[in-house]
Amino acid sequence: MSTRPADGQPASAQHSTVARTDDLPLVPVPVDARGAQLAERDGLRRLAAAFPLWARDFLSTSWQHLLEPALPRLPEHLHHGTRTPIVLLPGVYQTWVPLSPIAEALNRRGHPIYWFPDLGHNLLPLPESADIVQRGIARERLPEVYLVGHSKGGILGKYLLSHASTALPGVQLRGMTAFSAPFHGSRYSRYMLSPWLRGFQPGRPPISDLDDDTAVNALIISVYGVFDPQIPEGSWLPGARANIPLPVYGHMRILRDTQAVAIAAHLTSQVLGDGHRIGGCANQDPRIQGDVE
């Protein structure tokens, strides 16, 4: 694979361990005129322009929170499967329910699905949340796992990958597929009243610590929309196993976007395929111009 960086932007790592992606439906996704306009605005003007998209994004999943029990149980059928177990890591204020489309898609491919209710609505600091995941994996006696996270769940997943040798001794952590993860934080977090959301400020721990740890990026597939009203910094990850920008507007809607779910399930299942692991991936961010060979 080769990429030609644009505007001095360093190309992503060109060698990572991943099943071949030659036959995957991955094509560069252009940012349309509306997205480009939004990307050029900043401050309150950008927030105002993004508000209709944000509202539609919020409403697309808020009904789930109203209908679901406080801590809904995973359906029994999701526990069945013979391939690598999948552990779900939802975002702040979420349970596994918003991740149900990708969970169902991966379960149909033979992966048993796990979510640990002790995570609650993912409001704990990363070390405490990681400890809950560690205990859950040990309780289920899972020799290997693959993580699927959304938003803060993606940050928790990278934390687990970064601390795998101590947090998950004896467990093979195969990697993670993350949706709309604020790997570089969000400038809007400083305005949040919630201490859990203020923890996503760029350049400050824990975001800065994880941002500096690029060694595990090659284990991560990052899936995100071309415009995310909650993460102006974006979810592009240098050196990732794959960066997958899709024509989706919103932070939550991508979880129910059929193309996003299909591509994420296909890539994840291929990465966890039977044995053959070779270099080559598609890192397709709007900031990188080039061909995948």
C-alpha positions as a printed Julia matrix, in Angstrom:
293×3 Matrix{Float64}:
   0.0     0.0    0.0
   1.2     3.52  -0.69
  -0.21    6.9    0.18
   0.8    10.36  -0.92
   0.44   12.74   2.01
  -1.2    16.07   1.31
  -0.05   19.42   2.7
   2.8    17.87   4.62
   0.47   15.58   6.54
   2.49   12.48   7.49
   1.13    9.31   5.96
  -0.23    6.7    8.32
   1.84    3.66   9.13
   1.99    1.6    5.99
   2.51   -1.8    7.58
   0.03   -3.26  10.04
  -1.24   -6.69  10.87
  -4.57   -7.19   9.2
  -6.35   -9.49   6.8
  -6.32   -8.29   3.18
  -8.73   -5.48   2.43
  -8.43   -5.6   -1.36
 -11.95   -6.95  -1.79
 -13.62   -4.71   0.77
 -16.14   -2.05  -0.23
 -13.81    0.76   0.86
 -13.72    3.81  -1.34
 -12.57    7.37  -0.6
 -15.56    9.35   0.61
 -15.53   12.98  -0.51
 -16.76   15.61   1.89
 -19.62   17.3    0.09
 -20.1    21.06  -0.13
 -22.24   21.21   2.98
 -19.68   19.26   4.99
 -16.86   21.43   3.67
 -18.72   24.59   4.66
 -19.28   23.27   8.15
 -15.64   22.22   8.44
 -14.51   25.78   7.66
 -16.56   27.4   10.38
 -15.46   27.56  13.97
 -16.63   28.61  17.41
 -20.27   29.51  17.93
 -20.92   29.9   14.2
 -20.01   26.28  13.64
 -22.1    25.16  16.59
 -25.09   27.1   15.28
 -24.7    25.65  11.8
 -24.33   22.16  13.21
 -27.31   22.36  15.57
 -29.91   20.85  13.18
 -27.55   17.96  12.46
 -26.81   17.54  16.15
 -30.52   17.55  17.04
 -31.32   14.97  14.38
 -28.38   12.89  15.53
 -29.51   13.06  19.17
 -33.12   12.22  18.37
 -32.08    9.25  16.26
 -31.09    7.31  19.37
 -32.7     9.11  22.32
 -35.87    7.05  21.94
 -33.84    3.95  22.75
 -32.93    5.33  26.16
 -36.57    6.08  26.91
 -37.75    2.6   26.01
 -34.97    0.45  27.42
 -34.74   -0.73  31.04
 -32.15    0.88  33.27
 -29.58   -1.84  32.51
 -31.05   -4.05  29.78
 -29.74   -7.58  29.45
 -28.19   -8.91  26.3
 -30.53  -11.25  24.41
 -29.55  -14.86  25.03
 -28.91  -15.59  21.36
 -26.06  -13.07  21.25
 -24.02  -15.22  23.64
 -23.84  -18.07  21.14
 -20.99  -18.39  18.66
 -17.75  -20.25  18.03
 -15.48  -17.45  16.76
 -13.55  -14.8   18.7
 -15.73  -13.28  21.47
 -16.67   -9.61  21.08
 -16.82   -7.28  24.11
 -19.02   -4.2   23.69
 -17.83   -0.88  25.14
 -20.63    1.73  24.9
 -20.22    5.48  25.21
 -21.11    7.8   28.08
 -24.72    7.44  29.32
 -25.12    4.35  27.13
 -25.65    0.63  27.57
 -25.12   -2.01  24.89
 -28.39   -1.09  23.13
 -27.05    1.58  20.7
 -24.42   -0.97  19.64
 -27.05   -3.63  18.93
 -26.85   -3.34  15.09
 -23.13   -4.14  15.0
 -23.57   -6.74  17.75
 -26.24   -8.54  15.72
 -24.15   -8.32  12.54
 -21.09   -9.83  14.21
 -23.14  -12.5   15.96
 -24.53  -13.59  12.61
 -20.91  -14.1   11.55
 -20.36  -16.48  14.47
 -19.01  -14.2   17.21
 -20.47  -14.46  20.74
 -21.2   -11.02  22.19
 -20.52   -9.83  25.73
 -21.36   -6.67  27.66
 -20.67   -6.25  31.35
 -23.57   -4.58  33.24
 -21.18   -3.43  35.98
 -20.03   -0.76  33.52
 -23.42    0.85  34.08
 -23.71    3.84  31.77
 -19.92    4.21  31.44
 -19.56    7.13  33.83
 -16.5     5.87  35.73
 -12.87    6.92  35.2
 -10.97    4.81  32.68
  -8.95    2.75  35.21
 -12.11    1.73  37.09
 -13.96    0.9   33.89
 -10.97   -1.11  32.66
 -10.96   -3.06  35.91
 -14.64   -3.93  35.4
 -13.93   -5.18  31.89
 -10.94   -7.17  33.16
 -13.05   -8.86  35.85
 -15.82   -9.57  33.37
 -13.44  -11.23  30.91
 -11.92  -13.3   33.73
 -15.37  -14.28  35.02
 -16.39  -15.49  31.57
 -13.01  -17.26  31.16
 -12.41  -15.8   27.72
  -8.93  -16.66  26.4
  -9.14  -14.02  23.66
 -11.41  -11.07  22.94
 -11.96   -8.32  20.39
 -13.37   -4.95  21.46
 -16.09   -2.93  19.76
 -16.58    0.55  21.2
 -18.44    3.77  20.56
 -17.33    7.24  21.64
 -15.87    6.95  25.17
 -16.01    3.19  24.67
 -13.36    3.63  21.99
 -11.18    5.53  24.46
 -11.71    2.79  27.04
 -10.77    0.23  24.4
  -7.53    2.0   23.56
  -6.77    2.25  27.28
  -7.22   -1.52  27.57
  -5.01   -2.12  24.54
  -2.34    0.17  26.0
  -2.44   -1.64  29.35
  -3.13   -5.15  28.07
  -0.07   -6.74  29.67
  -1.14   -5.62  33.15
  -4.9    -5.17  32.8
  -5.54   -8.43  30.93
  -2.7   -10.86  31.71
  -3.1   -14.18  29.95
  -5.77  -12.85  27.59
  -5.11  -12.29  23.89
  -6.59   -8.89  23.09
  -7.02   -9.02  19.32
  -7.81   -5.35  18.71
 -10.76   -3.0   18.45
 -13.26   -1.51  16.05
 -14.27    1.96  17.26
 -17.16    4.14  16.11
 -16.87    7.94  16.49
 -14.16    7.71  19.13
 -12.67   11.03  20.34
  -9.1     9.76  20.19
  -7.8    13.34  20.21
 -10.45   14.69  22.57
 -13.06   17.35  21.91
 -12.63   21.08  22.36
 -16.28   21.29  23.4
 -15.71   19.14  26.49
 -14.44   22.13  28.47
 -17.95   23.61  28.35
 -19.63   20.47  29.69
 -21.07   20.46  33.21
 -20.45   16.75  33.64
 -16.97   15.87  34.98
 -17.05   12.7   32.86
 -17.38   14.77  29.7
 -14.84   17.41  30.75
 -12.28   14.61  30.86
 -12.12   14.61  27.04
 -10.23   17.9   26.74
  -7.45   17.75  24.12
  -3.91   17.94  25.44
  -4.86   16.87  28.96
  -4.83   13.44  30.62
  -6.13   10.91  29.92
  -6.53   11.98  26.27
  -2.97   13.28  25.96
  -1.51   10.09  27.45
  -3.43    7.86  25.04
  -2.74   10.2   22.13
   0.98    9.78  22.75
   0.71    5.99  22.76
   0.66    5.25  19.04
   2.01    1.7   19.32
  -1.47    0.18  19.66
  -3.04    2.2   16.85
  -2.24   -0.58  14.38
  -4.74   -2.76  16.27
  -7.62   -0.31  15.81
 -10.18    0.14  13.05
 -11.68    3.63  13.34
 -15.1     4.16  11.73
 -16.54    7.68  11.7
 -18.72   10.12   9.82
 -17.43   12.98   7.7
 -18.99   15.4   10.17
 -19.35   14.78  13.91
 -20.89   17.71  15.82
 -19.46   16.46  19.11
 -15.89   15.8   17.94
 -14.57   18.59  15.7
 -11.09   17.04  16.07
 -12.38   13.95  14.29
 -11.66   10.26  14.8
  -8.86    9.77  12.26
  -6.1     7.75  13.93
  -2.52    7.84  12.6
  -1.16    4.38  11.93
  -4.53    2.73  12.44
  -5.27   -0.69  11.04
  -7.88    1.14   8.98
  -9.53    4.57   9.01
 -13.01    4.41   7.51
 -14.7     7.82   6.92
 -18.27    7.46   5.75
 -20.89    9.92   4.43
 -22.71   10.09   7.75
 -23.47   13.27   9.69
 -23.58   12.8   13.44
 -22.02   11.15  16.46
 -24.75    8.59  17.12
 -26.38    7.98  13.74
 -23.38    6.05  12.47
 -24.31    3.21  14.82
 -27.52    2.67  12.84
 -26.12    3.42   9.39
 -26.37    0.23   7.34
 -23.19    0.92   5.33
 -21.17    1.67   8.46
 -22.39   -1.47  10.22
 -21.82   -3.67   7.15
 -18.28   -2.42   6.53
 -17.33   -2.56  10.21
 -18.68   -6.1   10.56
 -16.9    -7.22   7.38
 -13.55   -5.73   8.38
 -13.78   -6.98  11.96
 -14.68  -10.48  10.88
 -11.82  -10.53   8.35
  -9.3    -9.35  10.93
 -10.45  -12.21  13.15
 -10.32  -14.71  10.28
  -8.59  -18.06  10.31
  -4.95  -17.46  10.71
  -3.62  -15.59   7.66
  -2.41  -12.17   8.8
  -0.61   -9.95   6.3
   0.24   -6.29   5.89
  -1.8    -3.78   3.97
  -4.71   -1.61   4.97
  -6.79    1.29   3.77
  -6.26    4.48   5.74
  -8.7     6.75   4.0
  -8.95   10.1    5.66
  -9.92   13.25   3.76
  -6.52   14.69   4.74
  -4.64   11.92   2.88
  -4.69   11.94  -0.9
  -3.43    8.81  -2.58
  -4.08    5.37  -3.94
  -4.2     2.12  -2.09
  -2.16   -0.4   -4.01
